[in-house]
Coordinates of C-alpha atoms in Angstrom, one line a residue:
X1 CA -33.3 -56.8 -5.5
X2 CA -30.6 -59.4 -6.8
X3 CA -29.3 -62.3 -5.1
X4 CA -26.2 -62.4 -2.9
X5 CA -22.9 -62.3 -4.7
X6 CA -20.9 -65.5 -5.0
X7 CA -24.8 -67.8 -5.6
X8 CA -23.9 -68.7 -9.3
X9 CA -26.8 -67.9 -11.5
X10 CA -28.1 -68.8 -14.7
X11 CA -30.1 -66.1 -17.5
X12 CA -32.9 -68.1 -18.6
X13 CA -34.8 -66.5 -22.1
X14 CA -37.5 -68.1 -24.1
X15 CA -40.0 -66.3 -26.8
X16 CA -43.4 -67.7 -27.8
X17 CA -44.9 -67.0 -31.3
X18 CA -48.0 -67.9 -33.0
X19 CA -47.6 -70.3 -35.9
X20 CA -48.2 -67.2 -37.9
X21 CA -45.2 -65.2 -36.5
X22 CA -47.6 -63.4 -34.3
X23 CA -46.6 -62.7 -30.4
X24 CA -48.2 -65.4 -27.7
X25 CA -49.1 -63.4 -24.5
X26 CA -49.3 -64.9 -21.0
X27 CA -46.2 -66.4 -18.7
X28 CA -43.6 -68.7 -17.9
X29 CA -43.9 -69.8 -13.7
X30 CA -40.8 -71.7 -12.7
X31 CA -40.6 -73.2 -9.0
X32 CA -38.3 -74.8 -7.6
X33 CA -38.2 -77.6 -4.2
X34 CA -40.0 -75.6 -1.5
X35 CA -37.8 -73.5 -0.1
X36 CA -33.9 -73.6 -0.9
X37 CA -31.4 -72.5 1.7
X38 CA -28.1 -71.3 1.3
X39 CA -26.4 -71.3 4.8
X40 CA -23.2 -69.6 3.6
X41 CA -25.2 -66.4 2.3
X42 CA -27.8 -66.5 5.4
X43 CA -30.4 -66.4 2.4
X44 CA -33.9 -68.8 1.9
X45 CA -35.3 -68.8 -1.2
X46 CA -39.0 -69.7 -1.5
X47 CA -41.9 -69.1 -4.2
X48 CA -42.7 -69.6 -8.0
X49 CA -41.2 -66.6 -9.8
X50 CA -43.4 -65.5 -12.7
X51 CA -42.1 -64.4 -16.0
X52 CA -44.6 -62.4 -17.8
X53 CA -44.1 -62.3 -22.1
X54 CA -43.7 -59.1 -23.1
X55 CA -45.0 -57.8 -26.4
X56 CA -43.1 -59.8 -28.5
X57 CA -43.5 -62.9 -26.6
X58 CA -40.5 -62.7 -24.7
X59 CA -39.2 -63.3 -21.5
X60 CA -36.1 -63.3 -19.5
X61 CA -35.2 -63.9 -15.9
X62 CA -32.2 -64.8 -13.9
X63 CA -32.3 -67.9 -11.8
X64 CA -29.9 -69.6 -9.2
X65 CA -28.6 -72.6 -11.3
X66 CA -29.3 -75.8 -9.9
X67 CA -25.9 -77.1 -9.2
X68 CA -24.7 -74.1 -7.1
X69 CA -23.0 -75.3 -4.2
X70 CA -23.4 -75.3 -0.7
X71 CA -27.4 -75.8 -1.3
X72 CA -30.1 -77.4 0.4
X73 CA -31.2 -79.6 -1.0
X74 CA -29.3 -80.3 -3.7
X75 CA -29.5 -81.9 -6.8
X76 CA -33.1 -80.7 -8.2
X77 CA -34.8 -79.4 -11.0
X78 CA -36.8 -75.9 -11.7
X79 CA -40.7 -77.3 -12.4
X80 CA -41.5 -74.9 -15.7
X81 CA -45.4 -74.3 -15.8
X82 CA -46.0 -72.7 -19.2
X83 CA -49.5 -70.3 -19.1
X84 CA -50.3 -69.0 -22.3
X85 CA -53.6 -67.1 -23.7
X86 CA -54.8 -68.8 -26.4
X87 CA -53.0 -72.4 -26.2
X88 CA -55.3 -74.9 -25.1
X89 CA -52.8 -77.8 -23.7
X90 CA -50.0 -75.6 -21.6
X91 CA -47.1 -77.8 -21.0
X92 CA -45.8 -78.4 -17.0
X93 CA -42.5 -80.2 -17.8
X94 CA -38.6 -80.2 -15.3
X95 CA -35.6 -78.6 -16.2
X96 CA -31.8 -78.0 -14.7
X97 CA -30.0 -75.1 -15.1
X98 CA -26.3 -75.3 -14.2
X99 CA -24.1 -73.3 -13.8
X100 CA -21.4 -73.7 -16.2
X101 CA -24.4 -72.2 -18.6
X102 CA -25.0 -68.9 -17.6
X103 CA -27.4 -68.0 -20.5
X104 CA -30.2 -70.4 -21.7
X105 CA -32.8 -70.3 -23.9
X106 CA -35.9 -71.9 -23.0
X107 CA -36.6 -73.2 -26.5
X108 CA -33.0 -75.6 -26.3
X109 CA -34.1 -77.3 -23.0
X110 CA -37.9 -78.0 -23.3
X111 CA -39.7 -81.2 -24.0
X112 CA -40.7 -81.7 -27.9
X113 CA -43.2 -84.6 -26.8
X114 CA -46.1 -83.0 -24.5
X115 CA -46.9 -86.5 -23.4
X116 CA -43.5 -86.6 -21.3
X117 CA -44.2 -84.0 -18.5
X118 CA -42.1 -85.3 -16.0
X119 CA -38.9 -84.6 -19.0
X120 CA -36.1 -83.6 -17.3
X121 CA -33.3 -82.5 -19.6
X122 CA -29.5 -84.2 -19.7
X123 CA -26.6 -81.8 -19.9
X124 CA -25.5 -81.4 -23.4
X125 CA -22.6 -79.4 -25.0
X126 CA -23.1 -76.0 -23.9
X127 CA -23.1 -73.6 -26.4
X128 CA -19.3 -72.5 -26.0
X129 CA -18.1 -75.7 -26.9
X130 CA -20.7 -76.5 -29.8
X131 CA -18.9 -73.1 -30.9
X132 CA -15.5 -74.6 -30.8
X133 CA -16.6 -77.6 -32.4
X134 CA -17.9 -75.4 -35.0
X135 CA -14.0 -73.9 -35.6
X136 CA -14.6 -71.1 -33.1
X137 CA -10.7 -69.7 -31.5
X138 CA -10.9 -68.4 -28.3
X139 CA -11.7 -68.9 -24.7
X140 CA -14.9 -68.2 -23.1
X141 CA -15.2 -64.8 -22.3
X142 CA -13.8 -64.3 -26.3
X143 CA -16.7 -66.3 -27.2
X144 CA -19.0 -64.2 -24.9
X145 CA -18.0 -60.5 -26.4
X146 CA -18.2 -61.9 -29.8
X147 CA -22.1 -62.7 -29.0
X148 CA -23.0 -59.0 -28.3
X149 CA -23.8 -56.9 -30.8
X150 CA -24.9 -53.3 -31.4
X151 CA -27.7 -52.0 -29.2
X152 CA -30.9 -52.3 -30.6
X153 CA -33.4 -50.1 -29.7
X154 CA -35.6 -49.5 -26.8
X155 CA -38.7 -52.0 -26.8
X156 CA -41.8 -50.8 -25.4
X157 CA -42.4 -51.1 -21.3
X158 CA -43.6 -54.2 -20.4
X159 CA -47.0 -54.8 -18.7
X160 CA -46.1 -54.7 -14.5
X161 CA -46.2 -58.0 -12.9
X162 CA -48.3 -59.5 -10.7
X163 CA -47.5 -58.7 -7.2
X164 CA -45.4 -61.4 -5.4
X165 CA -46.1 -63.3 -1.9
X166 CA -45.5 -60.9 1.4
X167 CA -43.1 -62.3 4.5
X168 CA -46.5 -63.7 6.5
X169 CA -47.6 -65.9 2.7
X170 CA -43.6 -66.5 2.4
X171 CA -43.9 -68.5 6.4
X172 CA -47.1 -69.7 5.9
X173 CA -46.2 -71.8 2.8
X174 CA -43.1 -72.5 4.4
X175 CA -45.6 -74.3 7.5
X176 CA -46.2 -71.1 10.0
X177 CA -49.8 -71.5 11.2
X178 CA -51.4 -68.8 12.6
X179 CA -53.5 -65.3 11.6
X180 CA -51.0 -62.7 10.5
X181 CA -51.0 -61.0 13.7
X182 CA -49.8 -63.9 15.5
X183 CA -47.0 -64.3 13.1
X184 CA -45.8 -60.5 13.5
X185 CA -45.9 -61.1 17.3
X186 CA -43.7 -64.3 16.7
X187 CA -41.4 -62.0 15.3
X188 CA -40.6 -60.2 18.5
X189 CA -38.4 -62.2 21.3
X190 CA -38.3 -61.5 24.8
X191 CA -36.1 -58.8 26.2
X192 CA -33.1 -59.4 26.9
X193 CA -31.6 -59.2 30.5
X194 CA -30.0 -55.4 31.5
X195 CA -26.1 -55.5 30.7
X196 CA -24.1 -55.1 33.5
X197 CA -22.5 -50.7 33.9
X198 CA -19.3 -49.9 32.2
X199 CA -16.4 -48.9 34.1
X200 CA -16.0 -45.4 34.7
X201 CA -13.8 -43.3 32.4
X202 CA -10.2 -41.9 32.8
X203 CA -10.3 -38.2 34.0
X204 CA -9.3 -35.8 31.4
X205 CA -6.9 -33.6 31.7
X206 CA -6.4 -30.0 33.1
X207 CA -7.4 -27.2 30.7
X208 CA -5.1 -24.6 30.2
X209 CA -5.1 -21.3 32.6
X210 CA -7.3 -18.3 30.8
X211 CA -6.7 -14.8 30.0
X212 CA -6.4 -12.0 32.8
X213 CA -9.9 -10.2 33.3
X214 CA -10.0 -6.5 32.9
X215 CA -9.8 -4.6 36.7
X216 CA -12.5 -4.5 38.9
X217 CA -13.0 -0.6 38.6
X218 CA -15.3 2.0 37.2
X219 CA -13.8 3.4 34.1
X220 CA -16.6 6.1 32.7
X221 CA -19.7 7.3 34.5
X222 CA -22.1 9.1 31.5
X223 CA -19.2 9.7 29.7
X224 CA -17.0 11.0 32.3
X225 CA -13.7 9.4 32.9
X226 CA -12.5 11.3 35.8
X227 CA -11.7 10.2 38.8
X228 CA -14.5 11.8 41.5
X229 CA -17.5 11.9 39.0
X230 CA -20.3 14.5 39.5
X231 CA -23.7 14.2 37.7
X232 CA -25.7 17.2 37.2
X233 CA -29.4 17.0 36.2
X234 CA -28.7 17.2 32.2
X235 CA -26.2 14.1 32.5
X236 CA -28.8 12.3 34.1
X237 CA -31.8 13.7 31.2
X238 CA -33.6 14.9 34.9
X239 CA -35.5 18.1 35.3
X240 CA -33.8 20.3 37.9
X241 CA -35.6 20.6 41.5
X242 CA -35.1 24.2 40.6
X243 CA -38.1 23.8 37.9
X244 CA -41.0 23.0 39.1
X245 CA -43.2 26.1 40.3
X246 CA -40.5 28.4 38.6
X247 CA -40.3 30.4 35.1
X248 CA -39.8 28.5 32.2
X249 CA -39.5 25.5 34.4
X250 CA -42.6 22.7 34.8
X251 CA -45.9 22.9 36.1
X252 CA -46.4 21.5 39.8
X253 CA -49.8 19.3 41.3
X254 CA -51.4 19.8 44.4
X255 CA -52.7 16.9 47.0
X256 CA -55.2 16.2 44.5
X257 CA -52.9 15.3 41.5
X258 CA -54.1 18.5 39.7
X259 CA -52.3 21.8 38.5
X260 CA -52.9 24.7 41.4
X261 CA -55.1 27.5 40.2
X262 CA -52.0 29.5 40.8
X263 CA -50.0 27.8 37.8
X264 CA -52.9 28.3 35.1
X265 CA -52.7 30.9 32.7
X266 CA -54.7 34.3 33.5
X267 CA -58.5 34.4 32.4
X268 CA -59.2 30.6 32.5
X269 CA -61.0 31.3 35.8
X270 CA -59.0 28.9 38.1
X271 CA -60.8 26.3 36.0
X272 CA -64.4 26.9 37.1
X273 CA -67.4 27.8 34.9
X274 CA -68.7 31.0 35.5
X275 CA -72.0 30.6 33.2
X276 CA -73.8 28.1 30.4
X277 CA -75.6 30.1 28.2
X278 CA -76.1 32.8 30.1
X279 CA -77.7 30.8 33.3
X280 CA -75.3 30.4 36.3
X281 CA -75.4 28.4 39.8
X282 CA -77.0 24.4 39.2
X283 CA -77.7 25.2 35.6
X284 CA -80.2 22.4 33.4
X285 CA -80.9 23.4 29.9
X286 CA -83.5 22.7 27.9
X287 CA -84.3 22.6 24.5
X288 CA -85.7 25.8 24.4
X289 CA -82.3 26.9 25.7
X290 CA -80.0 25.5 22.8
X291 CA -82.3 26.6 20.1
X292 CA -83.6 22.8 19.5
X293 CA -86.8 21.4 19.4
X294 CA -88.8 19.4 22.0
X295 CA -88.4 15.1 22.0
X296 CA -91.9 15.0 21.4
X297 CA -91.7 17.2 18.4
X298 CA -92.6 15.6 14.6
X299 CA -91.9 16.5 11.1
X300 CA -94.6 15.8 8.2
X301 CA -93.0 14.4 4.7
X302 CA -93.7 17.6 3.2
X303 CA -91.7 19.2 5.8
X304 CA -88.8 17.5 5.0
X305 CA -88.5 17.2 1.4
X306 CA -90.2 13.6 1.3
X307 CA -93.8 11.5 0.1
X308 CA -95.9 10.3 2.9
X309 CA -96.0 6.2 3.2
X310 CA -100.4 6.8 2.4
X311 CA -99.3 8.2 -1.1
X312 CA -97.7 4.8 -1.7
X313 CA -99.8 3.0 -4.7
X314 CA -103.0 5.6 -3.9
X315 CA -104.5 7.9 -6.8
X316 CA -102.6 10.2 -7.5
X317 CA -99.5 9.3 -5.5
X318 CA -96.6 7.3 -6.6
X319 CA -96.3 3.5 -7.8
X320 CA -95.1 0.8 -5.7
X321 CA -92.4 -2.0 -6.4
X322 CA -93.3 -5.3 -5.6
X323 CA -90.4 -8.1 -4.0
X324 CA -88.9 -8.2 -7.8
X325 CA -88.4 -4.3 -7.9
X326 CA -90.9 -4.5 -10.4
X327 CA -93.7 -2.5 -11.6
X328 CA -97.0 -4.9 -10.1
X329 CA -99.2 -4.8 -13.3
X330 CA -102.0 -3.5 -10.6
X331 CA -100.5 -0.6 -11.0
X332 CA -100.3 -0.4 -14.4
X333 CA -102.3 1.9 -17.1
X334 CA -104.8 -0.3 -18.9
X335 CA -102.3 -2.4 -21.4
X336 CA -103.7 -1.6 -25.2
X337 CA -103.2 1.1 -28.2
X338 CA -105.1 3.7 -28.8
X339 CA -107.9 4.1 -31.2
X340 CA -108.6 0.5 -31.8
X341 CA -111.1 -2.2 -31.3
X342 CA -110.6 -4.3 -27.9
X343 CA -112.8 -6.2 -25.8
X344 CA -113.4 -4.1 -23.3
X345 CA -114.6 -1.6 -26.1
X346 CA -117.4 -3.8 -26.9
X347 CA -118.3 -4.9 -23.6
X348 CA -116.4 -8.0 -22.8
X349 CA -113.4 -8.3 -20.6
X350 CA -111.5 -10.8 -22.3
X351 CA -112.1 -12.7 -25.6
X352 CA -110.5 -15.8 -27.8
X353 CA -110.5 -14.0 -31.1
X354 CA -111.3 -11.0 -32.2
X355 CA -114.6 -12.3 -34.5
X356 CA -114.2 -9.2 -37.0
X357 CA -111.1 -10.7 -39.1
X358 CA -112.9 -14.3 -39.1
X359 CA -114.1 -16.0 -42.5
X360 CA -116.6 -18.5 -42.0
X361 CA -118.7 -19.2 -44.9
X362 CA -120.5 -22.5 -43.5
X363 CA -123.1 -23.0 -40.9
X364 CA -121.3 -24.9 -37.7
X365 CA -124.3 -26.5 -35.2
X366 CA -123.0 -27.2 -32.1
X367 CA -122.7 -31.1 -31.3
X368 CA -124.5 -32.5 -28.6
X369 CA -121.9 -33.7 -26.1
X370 CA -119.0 -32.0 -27.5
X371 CA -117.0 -29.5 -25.3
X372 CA -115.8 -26.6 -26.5
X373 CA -112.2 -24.9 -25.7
X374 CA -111.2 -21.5 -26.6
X375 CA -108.4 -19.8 -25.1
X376 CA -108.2 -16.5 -23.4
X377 CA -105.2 -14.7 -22.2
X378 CA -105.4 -12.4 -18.9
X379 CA -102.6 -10.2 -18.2
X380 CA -104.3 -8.1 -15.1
X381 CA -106.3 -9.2 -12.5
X382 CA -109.9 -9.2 -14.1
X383 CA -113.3 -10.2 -12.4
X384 CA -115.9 -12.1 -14.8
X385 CA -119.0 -13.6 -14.4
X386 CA -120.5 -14.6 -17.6
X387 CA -119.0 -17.0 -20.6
X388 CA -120.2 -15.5 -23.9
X389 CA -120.6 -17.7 -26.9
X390 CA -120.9 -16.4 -30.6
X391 CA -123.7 -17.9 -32.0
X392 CA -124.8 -17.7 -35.8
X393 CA -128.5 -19.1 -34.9
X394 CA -129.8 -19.6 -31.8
X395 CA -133.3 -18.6 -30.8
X396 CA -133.7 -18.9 -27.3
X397 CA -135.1 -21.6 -24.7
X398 CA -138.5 -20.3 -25.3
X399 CA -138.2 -21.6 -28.9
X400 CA -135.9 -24.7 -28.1
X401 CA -137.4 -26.0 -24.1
X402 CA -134.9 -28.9 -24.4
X403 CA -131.7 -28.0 -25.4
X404 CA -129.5 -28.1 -21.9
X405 CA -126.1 -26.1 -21.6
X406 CA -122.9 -25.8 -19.2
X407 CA -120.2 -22.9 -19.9
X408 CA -117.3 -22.6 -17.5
X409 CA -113.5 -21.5 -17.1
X410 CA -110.4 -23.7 -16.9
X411 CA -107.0 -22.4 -16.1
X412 CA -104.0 -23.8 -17.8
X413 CA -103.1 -26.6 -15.5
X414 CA -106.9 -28.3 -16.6
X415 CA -108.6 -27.7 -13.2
X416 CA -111.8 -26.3 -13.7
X417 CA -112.2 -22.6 -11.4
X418 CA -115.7 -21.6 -12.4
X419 CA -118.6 -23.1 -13.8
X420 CA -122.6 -22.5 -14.6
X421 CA -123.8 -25.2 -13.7
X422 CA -126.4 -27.0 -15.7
X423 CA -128.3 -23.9 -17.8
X424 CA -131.7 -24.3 -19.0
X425 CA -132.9 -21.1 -20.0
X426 CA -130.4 -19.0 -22.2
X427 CA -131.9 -16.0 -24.2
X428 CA -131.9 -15.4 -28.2
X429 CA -129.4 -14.1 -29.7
X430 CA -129.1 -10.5 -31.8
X431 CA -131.7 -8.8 -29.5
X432 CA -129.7 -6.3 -27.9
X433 CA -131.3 -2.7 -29.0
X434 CA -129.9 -1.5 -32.1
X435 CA -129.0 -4.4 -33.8
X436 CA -129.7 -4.6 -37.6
X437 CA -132.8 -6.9 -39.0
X438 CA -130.6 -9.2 -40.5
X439 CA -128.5 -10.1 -36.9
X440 CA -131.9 -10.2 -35.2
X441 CA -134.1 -11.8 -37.1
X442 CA -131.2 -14.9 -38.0
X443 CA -130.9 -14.8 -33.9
X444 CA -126.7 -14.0 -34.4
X445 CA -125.1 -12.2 -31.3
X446 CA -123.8 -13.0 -28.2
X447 CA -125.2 -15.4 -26.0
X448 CA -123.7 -14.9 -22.9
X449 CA -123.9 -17.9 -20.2
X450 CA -123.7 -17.1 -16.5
X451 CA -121.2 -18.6 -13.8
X452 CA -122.5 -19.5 -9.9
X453 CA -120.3 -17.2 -9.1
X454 CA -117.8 -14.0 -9.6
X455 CA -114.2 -15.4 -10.7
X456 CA -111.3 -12.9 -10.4
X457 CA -108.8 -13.9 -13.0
X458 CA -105.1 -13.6 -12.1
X459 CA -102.9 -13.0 -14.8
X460 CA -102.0 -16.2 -17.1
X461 CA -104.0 -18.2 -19.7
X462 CA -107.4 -20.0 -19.6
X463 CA -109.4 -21.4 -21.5
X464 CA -113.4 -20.8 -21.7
X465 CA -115.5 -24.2 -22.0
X466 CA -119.0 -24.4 -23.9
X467 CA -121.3 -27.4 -24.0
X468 CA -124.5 -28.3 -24.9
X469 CA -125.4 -31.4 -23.1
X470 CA -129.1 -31.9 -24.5
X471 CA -131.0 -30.9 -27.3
X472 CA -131.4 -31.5 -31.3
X473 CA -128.5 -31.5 -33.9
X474 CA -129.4 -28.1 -35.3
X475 CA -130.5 -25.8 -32.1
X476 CA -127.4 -24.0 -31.7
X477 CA -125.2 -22.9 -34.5
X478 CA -122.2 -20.7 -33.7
X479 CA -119.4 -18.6 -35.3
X480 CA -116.7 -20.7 -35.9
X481 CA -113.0 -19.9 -36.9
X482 CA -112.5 -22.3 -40.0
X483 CA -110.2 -25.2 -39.8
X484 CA -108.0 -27.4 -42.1
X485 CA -108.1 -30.3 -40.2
X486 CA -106.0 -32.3 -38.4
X487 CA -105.3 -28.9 -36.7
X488 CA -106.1 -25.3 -36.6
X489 CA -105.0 -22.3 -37.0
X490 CA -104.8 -21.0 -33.9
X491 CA -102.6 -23.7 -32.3
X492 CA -99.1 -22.1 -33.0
X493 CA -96.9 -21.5 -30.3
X494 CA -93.4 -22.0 -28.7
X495 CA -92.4 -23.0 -25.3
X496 CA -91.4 -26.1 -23.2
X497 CA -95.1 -27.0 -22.8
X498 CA -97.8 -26.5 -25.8
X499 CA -100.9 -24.1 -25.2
X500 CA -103.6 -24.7 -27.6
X501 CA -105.5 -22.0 -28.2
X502 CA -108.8 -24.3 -29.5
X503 CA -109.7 -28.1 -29.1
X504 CA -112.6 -29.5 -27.4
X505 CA -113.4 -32.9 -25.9
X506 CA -115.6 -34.5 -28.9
X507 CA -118.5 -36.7 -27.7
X508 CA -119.8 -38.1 -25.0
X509 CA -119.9 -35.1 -21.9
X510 CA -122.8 -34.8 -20.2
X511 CA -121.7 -32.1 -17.8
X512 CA -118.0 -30.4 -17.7
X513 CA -115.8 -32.4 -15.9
X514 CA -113.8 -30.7 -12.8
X515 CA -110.2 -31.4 -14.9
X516 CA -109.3 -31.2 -18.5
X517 CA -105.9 -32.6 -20.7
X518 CA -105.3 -30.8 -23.8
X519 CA -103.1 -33.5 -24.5
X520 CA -105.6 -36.2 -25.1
X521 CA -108.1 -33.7 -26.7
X522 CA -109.4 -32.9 -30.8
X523 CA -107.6 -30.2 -32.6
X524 CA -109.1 -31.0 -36.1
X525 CA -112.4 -29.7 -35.4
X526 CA -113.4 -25.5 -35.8
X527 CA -113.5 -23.5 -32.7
X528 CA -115.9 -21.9 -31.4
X529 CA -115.4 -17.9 -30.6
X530 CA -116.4 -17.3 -27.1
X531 CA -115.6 -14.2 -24.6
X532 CA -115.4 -13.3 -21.1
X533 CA -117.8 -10.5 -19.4
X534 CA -118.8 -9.2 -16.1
X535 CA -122.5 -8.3 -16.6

């Protein structure tokens, strides 16, 4: 908002620049006496005012000059505070700015010696008349139009400046003491005293008279303008009192609000029943009577077109859907191709590998300590109770009374869910009936190792544990698939989390431990093939 017309003003500029050329940033503060008053205008003036640089290192602002009259106090100087970024001594120096210069530049007024902050500059020649002295013709405001020249263009916005002090800041540096509450109350004076009432008003005058009304008589009835009006029945949109009971007329009610029997048309029986389904008097029908059957009565599901609920998931009935609308794999036909080797065709119920496509030309002993992992994948719900171990020599506990064993079954989590326990009699291998000389008599088959107790298998992936915890370093050899170490073959997969289908835990078990972390176990070693059976 500008200041009140008639306070003379001056247009102070000033630009600040690196030695460089480059644009200083920061501000100019300029304060003047406390508070200045000018009585004539009803105006106080109070504050620093803060001229920010703008992006070339200029400023502008318009100030009352410092001679204006009718001012108190008078006779003072505008205390410049120069703040810029970057310049390590700011100058703090005094300055007048009268009137008879409306425009000044900063850089024609301020101190040249830093060690003189108290400078207060002496009128000079203004500009105007260091123009005349120069050969310049022409009075002031000549002078002033020859200074402007074309418009230049827009500069950029300047940054916004920082907010200025509120009415309450303005009284408190002016002395108010007090919270700003009690200053907003000290705002408000006591009311003032009720006037005394106004005279009444003059009376106004008459109005004029206005127009006649029409005459106080009837001028149509329904239409009918004569003078003695008669309304019939049909004027009125009435029945006659000739209708009711007659011809062609309306229908009448008796004392109990109902058409007399009279009035009904013929054969409705004066609105009785004579019969219900051929039964008259009190008449109660049963179901017999309307050709329905009894409350009591049932339908079977054949009876009407459906499958009884027992046919649900029973032989020979029809599948269930479980809570995904899904087939439950339950329910399901046995999960394999035709005409090809499984493990269920060869008596196991799950296996690791499938031994027949397995090269291993080297005899593998099974390491005391060592626990073997192989994985096995169940996709049904399958109940086991043996863990079966290919072995490539072993010739039973008769022949080797030391050798100790453990087998068991680990889900994929690591938690052990079934186990044998310690084993110290497991029976030679390649002695089932039938097998060839060169299986028996080198002790090759399966070994299988039984559990405490049966284990149901839910669908998911396990892995089958081996160990031998006592013994020498060449009782037990087993089928092995063969492995390029540091990994094998069987360890390929996908997913957010690995399964490995064989590691094992490498020395040092003397019994299987109740958890497992394939993460912290030996891949670089060859599996062992092992199976699952119930026996």
């Amino acid at each position: 908002m500008p200041l009140p017309e008639g306070i003379p003003t001056v247009r102070l500029t000033g630009r600040f620049l690196t030695p460089d050329g480059r644009a200083l940033s920061g501000q100019v503060v300029l304060r003047a006496p406390s508070l200045v008053t000018f009585g004539e205008y009803d105006v106080i003036l109070g504050g620093p005012v803060t001229a920010p640089l703008d992006s070339t290192g200029a400023f502008e602002v318009v100030l009352p000059a410092t001679d204006a009259p009718g001012m108190n106090p008078s006779d003072w100087s505008y205390q410049v505070a120069e703040q810029l970024t970057g310049v390590p001594a700011n100058r703090i120096y005094q300055i007048l700015l009268p009137a008879e210069s409306p425009e000044v530049d900063l850089a024609d007024i301020a101190p040249t010696d830093p060690s003189t902050p108290s400078y207060v500059a002496v009128r000079g020649d203004s500009a105007y008349e260091v123009a005349v002295e120069q050969g310049f013709t022409g009075n002031v405001s000549q002078w002033l139009a020859s200074l402007i020249g074309p418009q230049g263009v827009k500069g950029d916005t300047g940054s916004t400046g920082p907010t200025g002090d509120d009415a309450y800041e303005v009284a408190v540096a002016a002395g108010f003491v007090g919270t700003r509450a009690q200053w907003l109350a000290s705002l408000i004076g006591p009311q003032g005293v009720k006037g005394d009432q106004g005279e009444a008003g003059t009376a106004g005058a008459d109005g004029a008279d206005g127009a006649d009304g029409a005459p106080g008589v009837v001028q149509s009835v329904n239409g009918q303008s004569v003078a003695a009006v008669v309304l019939g029945a049909a004027d009125v949109g009435a029945v006659p009192a000739t209708a009711p009971g007659a011809a062609n007329g309306v229908a009448q009610l008796d004392a109990s609000g109902k058409v007399p029997a009279a009035q009904l048309p013929e054969g409705t029986g004066g609105g009785a029943v004579d019969s219900v389904n051929g039964e008259t008097g009190v008449v109660v029908l049963d179901a017999a009577d309307v050709g329905a059957a009894t409350a009591a009565h049932t339908h079977t599901a054949a009876q009407v077109g459906a499958i009884a609920t027992t046919a649900r998931a029973a032989a020979n009935g029809v599948a269930s859907l479980d809570a995904t609308t899904r087939l439950p794999i339950a329910q399901m036909p046995t999960a394999a191709p035709k005409n090809i080797w499984t493990p269920q065709s060869l008596g196991f119920q799950a296996w690791s590998v499938d031994p027949a496509g397995v090269a291993n030309p080297t005899l593998k002993a099974a390491v005391v300590g060592r626990i073997y992992l192989s994985g096995i994948n169940i996709t049904e719900p399958t109940p086991v109770n043996r863990v079966v171990i290919h072995a490539r020599g072993w010739g039973g506990s008769a022949l080797v009374p030391a050798a100790r064993f453990y087998a068991g079954i680990y889900n994929e989590a690591g938690s052990r869910i079934a186990t044998s326990g310690q084993v110290s009699n497991l029976p030679e291998a390649g002695q089932i009936t039938g097998t060839a000389p060169g299986a028996k008599n080198n002790h090759v088959g399966a070994v299988p190792v039984p559990l405490t107790a049966t284990a149901t298998l839910q669908p998911g992936r396990y892995w089958a544990a081996f160990l031998m915890s006592a013994g020498g370093a060449t009782d037990f050899y087993y089928m092995h698939i063969q492995n390029e170490a540091p990994a094998n073959p069987g360890n390929f997969f996908l997913g957010a989390t690995a399964f490995q289908r064989h590691w094992c835990i490498p020395s040092g078990q003397t019994s299987l431990p109740t958890t497992v972390n394939q993460s912290t176990g030996e891949v670089g070693l060859d599996p062992a093939i092992m199976a699952l059976a119930m026996v």
